[in-house]
Amino acid sequence: MAMRKPIIAGNWKMYLNVDQSIDLIEEMLDDLDEIQGVDKVVCPSYVSLAPVAEYLEGSSVKLGAQNAHWEEAGAYTGGVSVLMLEDLCQYVILGHSERRQYFNETDELVNRKVRLAIAHNIKPIVCIGENLEQNEAGRTEEVVSTQLRGSLAGLDPGQVPGLVIAYEPVWAIGTGRAATGEGANAVIAMVRRLVGDMYGAEAADAVRIQYGGSVKSSNIAEVLSQPEIDGALVGGASLKADEFVSIVQQAAEIRGSKE
Ligand code: 13P
């Protein structure tokens, strides 16, 4: 079995201006930098990417964007292209449920973004997850499978190990009601099997799959004690330096890979 390096990413969403973003990274950078065996990523808003990138230079903390456009360039007012991100970011969150819900992003659109990001050497963090109604109707597997097949269509199997997938059940996001470790593990095991069906056992074994939804320092241990879960995509708790550092620290203790 592949030794998958855990990855903890903080999604700052539409919070913090430039000064506040710098303050937050300043508060936690020394601590984060010291923690080994875990990939650490922060994802500020677009306007804070360049200043935070400058601040992170020479550290082990990586930078991610929260979205990208599906075209490289064009008359798309307000759009931000992977060409503008590739020199700044190592990661980009794509297909987040908030993008799907409020900006009408479809699997097809997410797929175009995923392919473009890979082509420009930015690692996509591809988000999938069912909403409460779908969950209660017992449709989790169907919904998540459709999203995964659509979002990851047409890749080269060799590209898949570089991807990160985030399983974020919509009912767990920002609600304080995280999925149980076992529940998330079961869905993530299913997602991994599906990656295997699409791209083969080697790709499935190597791809990292995170859980996201109300992750905090008090439940990260439960999440990461599950064998299929390779990390977390953290929203609210990533805006608090001590919380985020504690999450990353625990990830290193529980699952840290030897480097
Ligand atoms: P919360 O951790 O605030 O529930 O958000 C999860 C999320 O959407 C991360 O992308």
Short mmCIF file of C-alpha atoms and ligand atoms in Angstrom, two decimals:
data_model
loop_
_atom_site.label_atom_id
_atom_site.label_comp_id
_atom_site.label_asym_id
_atom_site.label_seq_id
_atom_site.Cartn_x
_atom_site.Cartn_y
_atom_site.Cartn_z
CA MET A 1 0.00 0.00 0.00
CA ALA A 2 1.18 3.45 -0.83
CA MET A 3 2.33 5.66 2.02
CA ARG A 4 0.17 8.70 1.48
CA LYS A 5 1.48 11.89 3.04
CA PRO A 6 -1.31 13.58 4.99
CA ILE A 7 -2.44 16.99 3.82
CA ILE A 8 -4.19 19.65 5.89
CA ALA A 9 -5.53 22.66 4.00
CA GLY A 10 -7.17 25.77 5.43
CA ASN A 11 -9.91 27.30 3.32
CA TRP A 12 -10.23 30.88 4.49
CA LYS A 13 -13.30 31.44 2.27
CA MET A 14 -14.43 35.09 1.94
CA TYR A 15 -12.86 36.22 5.19
CA LEU A 16 -9.84 38.43 6.04
CA ASN A 17 -8.49 41.39 4.09
CA VAL A 18 -4.81 41.58 3.15
CA ASP A 19 -3.61 42.90 6.51
CA GLN A 20 -5.67 40.35 8.43
CA SER A 21 -4.39 37.55 6.20
CA ILE A 22 -0.80 38.55 6.87
CA ASP A 23 -1.55 38.79 10.59
CA LEU A 24 -2.98 35.27 10.64
CA ILE A 25 -0.11 33.71 8.72
CA GLU A 26 2.40 35.63 10.82
CA GLU A 27 0.80 34.26 13.97
CA MET A 28 1.13 30.64 12.92
CA LEU A 29 3.95 30.38 10.40
CA ASP A 30 6.81 29.52 12.77
CA ASP A 31 4.80 26.77 14.42
CA LEU A 32 3.50 25.36 11.13
CA ASP A 33 6.92 25.48 9.54
CA GLU A 34 8.38 23.25 12.25
CA ILE A 35 5.83 20.48 11.81
CA GLN A 36 7.09 17.78 9.49
CA GLY A 37 5.54 14.84 7.70
CA VAL A 38 2.37 16.70 6.74
CA ASP A 39 1.62 18.89 3.72
CA LYS A 40 0.34 22.23 5.03
CA VAL A 41 -1.67 24.54 2.78
CA VAL A 42 -3.42 27.85 3.35
CA CYS A 43 -5.99 29.19 0.88
CA PRO A 44 -6.65 32.93 1.31
CA SER A 45 -8.79 35.08 -0.99
CA TYR A 46 -7.39 36.06 -4.38
CA VAL A 47 -6.35 39.53 -3.24
CA SER A 48 -4.25 38.13 -0.41
CA LEU A 49 -2.47 35.48 -2.47
CA ALA A 50 0.49 37.58 -3.61
CA PRO A 51 1.29 39.14 -0.23
CA VAL A 52 0.86 35.81 1.56
CA ALA A 53 3.01 34.09 -1.08
CA GLU A 54 5.78 36.58 -0.38
CA TYR A 55 5.46 35.93 3.33
CA LEU A 56 5.60 32.15 2.87
CA GLU A 57 8.71 32.22 0.73
CA GLY A 58 11.36 29.85 2.05
CA SER A 59 8.88 28.10 4.39
CA SER A 60 7.34 24.65 4.12
CA VAL A 61 3.79 26.03 4.04
CA LYS A 62 2.14 25.94 0.62
CA LEU A 63 -0.39 28.27 -0.91
CA GLY A 64 -3.70 27.48 -2.56
CA ALA A 65 -6.36 29.52 -4.35
CA GLN A 66 -10.05 28.92 -3.70
CA ASN A 67 -11.13 28.82 -7.34
CA ALA A 68 -9.93 29.42 -10.90
CA HIS A 69 -11.61 30.13 -14.22
CA TRP A 70 -12.21 27.38 -16.77
CA GLU A 71 -10.49 29.33 -19.56
CA GLU A 72 -6.88 30.48 -19.72
CA ALA A 73 -7.81 34.01 -20.77
CA GLY A 74 -10.66 35.99 -22.25
CA ALA A 75 -13.30 38.63 -21.74
CA TYR A 76 -14.51 37.27 -18.40
CA THR A 77 -14.85 40.25 -16.11
CA GLY A 78 -13.90 39.33 -12.56
CA GLY A 79 -12.39 36.01 -13.61
CA VAL A 80 -9.00 34.76 -12.43
CA SER A 81 -7.03 32.39 -14.64
CA VAL A 82 -4.63 29.60 -13.79
CA LEU A 83 -2.06 31.64 -15.75
CA MET A 84 -2.31 34.24 -13.00
CA LEU A 85 -2.14 31.64 -10.26
CA GLU A 86 0.60 29.33 -11.46
CA ASP A 87 3.48 31.46 -10.23
CA LEU A 88 1.84 32.02 -6.84
CA CYS A 89 0.07 28.81 -5.87
CA GLN A 90 0.83 25.14 -5.61
CA TYR A 91 -2.83 24.16 -5.04
CA VAL A 92 -6.30 25.30 -6.06
CA ILE A 93 -9.62 24.30 -4.50
CA LEU A 94 -12.05 23.41 -7.30
CA GLY A 95 -15.73 22.52 -7.23
CA HIS A 96 -16.29 23.53 -3.62
CA SER A 97 -19.95 22.98 -2.69
CA GLU A 98 -20.35 26.74 -2.16
CA ARG A 99 -19.22 27.30 -5.76
CA ARG A 100 -21.57 24.59 -6.95
CA GLN A 101 -24.47 25.94 -4.91
CA TYR A 102 -24.13 29.72 -5.28
CA PHE A 103 -22.29 30.00 -8.59
CA ASN A 104 -23.96 27.15 -10.44
CA GLU A 105 -20.77 25.24 -11.11
CA THR A 106 -21.39 21.93 -12.80
CA ASP A 107 -19.25 18.80 -12.90
CA GLU A 108 -18.40 19.64 -16.51
CA LEU A 109 -17.14 23.07 -15.56
CA VAL A 110 -15.20 21.69 -12.61
CA ASN A 111 -13.65 19.13 -14.95
CA ARG A 112 -12.44 21.85 -17.33
CA LYS A 113 -10.87 23.69 -14.40
CA VAL A 114 -9.23 20.51 -13.09
CA ARG A 115 -7.64 19.77 -16.45
CA LEU A 116 -6.43 23.34 -16.86
CA ALA A 117 -4.93 23.43 -13.36
CA ILE A 118 -3.07 20.16 -13.94
CA ALA A 119 -1.79 21.46 -17.28
CA HIS A 120 -0.30 24.41 -15.41
CA ASN A 121 1.20 22.37 -12.57
CA ILE A 122 -1.26 23.48 -9.93
CA LYS A 123 -2.58 20.62 -7.82
CA PRO A 124 -6.37 20.65 -7.71
CA ILE A 125 -8.21 19.94 -4.46
CA VAL A 126 -11.42 18.63 -6.02
CA CYS A 127 -14.44 18.87 -3.73
CA ILE A 128 -17.42 16.53 -3.79
CA GLY A 129 -20.19 15.84 -1.32
CA GLU A 130 -23.92 15.32 -0.90
CA ASN A 131 -26.35 17.74 0.71
CA LEU A 132 -28.66 16.98 3.63
CA GLU A 133 -31.68 16.06 1.51
CA GLN A 134 -29.63 13.70 -0.63
CA ASN A 135 -28.05 12.20 2.45
CA GLU A 136 -31.39 11.59 4.13
CA ALA A 137 -32.75 10.04 0.94
CA GLY A 138 -29.87 7.52 0.99
CA ARG A 139 -28.40 8.97 -2.21
CA THR A 140 -24.89 9.72 -0.95
CA GLU A 141 -23.12 7.10 -3.05
CA GLU A 142 -25.01 8.02 -6.21
CA VAL A 143 -24.43 11.77 -5.82
CA VAL A 144 -20.77 11.50 -4.86
CA SER A 145 -20.08 9.00 -7.68
CA THR A 146 -21.68 11.25 -10.28
CA GLN A 147 -19.70 14.26 -9.07
CA LEU A 148 -16.47 12.31 -9.04
CA ARG A 149 -16.92 10.75 -12.48
CA GLY A 150 -17.84 14.12 -13.98
CA SER A 151 -15.20 16.20 -12.23
CA LEU A 152 -12.35 13.78 -12.93
CA ALA A 153 -13.30 12.71 -16.45
CA GLY A 154 -10.70 12.34 -19.16
CA LEU A 155 -7.51 12.47 -17.12
CA ASP A 156 -4.36 10.54 -17.77
CA PRO A 157 -3.96 7.87 -15.02
CA GLY A 158 -0.49 9.27 -14.33
CA GLN A 159 -2.04 12.62 -13.38
CA VAL A 160 -4.29 11.18 -10.69
CA PRO A 161 -1.72 10.65 -7.89
CA GLY A 162 -1.03 14.41 -7.96
CA LEU A 163 -4.65 15.22 -7.25
CA VAL A 164 -6.27 15.79 -3.90
CA ILE A 165 -9.95 14.93 -3.48
CA ALA A 166 -11.96 16.46 -0.63
CA TYR A 167 -15.11 14.71 0.51
CA GLU A 168 -17.17 17.46 2.12
CA PRO A 169 -20.74 16.53 2.97
CA VAL A 170 -22.64 19.80 2.61
CA TRP A 171 -24.65 19.18 5.80
CA ALA A 172 -21.40 19.11 7.79
CA ILE A 173 -19.98 22.39 6.43
CA GLY A 174 -20.14 25.27 8.88
CA THR A 175 -22.76 23.48 10.98
CA GLY A 176 -20.60 22.17 13.80
CA ARG A 177 -22.01 18.77 12.92
CA ALA A 178 -19.07 16.80 11.51
CA ALA A 179 -19.58 13.39 9.95
CA THR A 180 -18.45 10.54 12.18
CA GLY A 181 -15.00 9.21 11.43
CA GLU A 182 -16.47 5.89 10.41
CA GLY A 183 -19.14 7.45 8.23
CA ALA A 184 -16.63 9.64 6.39
CA ASN A 185 -14.24 6.72 6.08
CA ALA A 186 -16.90 4.57 4.41
CA VAL A 187 -17.69 7.20 1.78
CA ILE A 188 -14.01 7.91 1.18
CA ALA A 189 -13.31 4.18 0.74
CA MET A 190 -16.07 4.15 -1.88
CA VAL A 191 -14.54 7.19 -3.59
CA ARG A 192 -11.17 5.43 -3.68
CA ARG A 193 -12.73 2.33 -5.24
CA LEU A 194 -14.32 4.51 -7.88
CA VAL A 195 -10.97 6.17 -8.66
CA GLY A 196 -9.68 2.61 -9.05
CA ASP A 197 -12.46 1.77 -11.51
CA MET A 198 -11.67 4.90 -13.51
CA TYR A 199 -7.89 4.99 -13.39
CA GLY A 200 -6.56 1.74 -11.94
CA ALA A 201 -5.36 0.45 -8.60
CA GLU A 202 -2.09 2.35 -8.57
CA ALA A 203 -3.82 5.72 -9.00
CA ALA A 204 -6.43 4.84 -6.37
CA ASP A 205 -3.80 3.79 -3.89
CA ALA A 206 -1.81 6.99 -4.36
CA VAL A 207 -4.50 9.68 -4.55
CA ARG A 208 -5.02 11.60 -1.32
CA ILE A 209 -8.57 12.03 -0.10
CA GLN A 210 -9.43 14.55 2.60
CA TYR A 211 -12.50 14.93 4.75
CA GLY A 212 -14.01 18.39 5.23
CA GLY A 213 -16.91 19.69 7.31
CA SER A 214 -16.69 21.13 10.86
CA VAL A 215 -13.17 19.82 11.42
CA LYS A 216 -11.55 21.29 14.52
CA SER A 217 -8.79 20.47 16.97
CA SER A 218 -11.20 18.42 19.09
CA ASN A 219 -12.28 16.03 16.30
CA ILE A 220 -9.28 15.83 13.95
CA ALA A 221 -7.96 12.78 15.82
CA GLU A 222 -11.16 10.87 15.15
CA VAL A 223 -11.02 11.82 11.47
CA LEU A 224 -7.38 10.87 10.98
CA SER A 225 -7.57 7.62 12.91
CA GLN A 226 -9.54 6.32 9.92
CA PRO A 227 -7.35 4.46 7.42
CA GLU A 228 -8.82 5.88 4.20
CA ILE A 229 -8.77 9.54 5.25
CA ASP A 230 -5.56 11.32 4.30
CA GLY A 231 -6.18 14.74 5.74
CA ALA A 232 -8.67 17.53 6.13
CA LEU A 233 -9.98 20.61 4.38
CA VAL A 234 -10.68 23.01 7.23
CA GLY A 235 -12.94 26.07 7.05
CA GLY A 236 -13.80 28.01 10.21
CA ALA A 237 -11.11 26.48 12.40
CA SER A 238 -8.41 27.48 9.88
CA LEU A 239 -9.07 31.15 10.71
CA LYS A 240 -7.81 30.64 14.27
CA ALA A 241 -4.05 30.23 14.49
CA ASP A 242 -4.02 28.02 17.60
CA GLU A 243 -6.77 25.75 16.22
CA PHE A 244 -5.11 25.29 12.84
CA VAL A 245 -1.67 24.68 14.33
CA SER A 246 -3.18 22.10 16.69
CA ILE A 247 -4.92 20.33 13.80
CA VAL A 248 -1.69 20.15 11.79
CA GLN A 249 0.27 19.07 14.87
CA GLN A 250 -2.13 16.23 15.60
CA ALA A 251 -2.05 15.16 11.94
CA ALA A 252 1.73 14.86 12.21
CA GLU A 253 1.47 12.84 15.41
CA ILE A 254 -1.21 10.48 14.15
CA ARG A 255 -0.29 10.07 10.50
CA GLY A 256 2.92 11.96 9.80
CA SER A 257 5.03 10.33 7.12
CA LYS A 258 8.75 9.90 7.65
CA GLU A 259 10.71 12.28 5.41
P1 13P B 1 -16.04 24.29 8.01
O1 13P B 1 -14.76 23.66 8.50
O2 13P B 1 -16.20 25.71 8.44
O3 13P B 1 -17.22 23.42 8.29
O4 13P B 1 -15.90 24.38 6.40
C1 13P B 1 -15.53 23.27 5.70
C2 13P B 1 -15.23 23.67 4.30
O5 13P B 1 -16.11 24.00 3.54
C3 13P B 1 -13.82 23.67 3.87
O6 13P B 1 -13.73 23.82 2.49
#
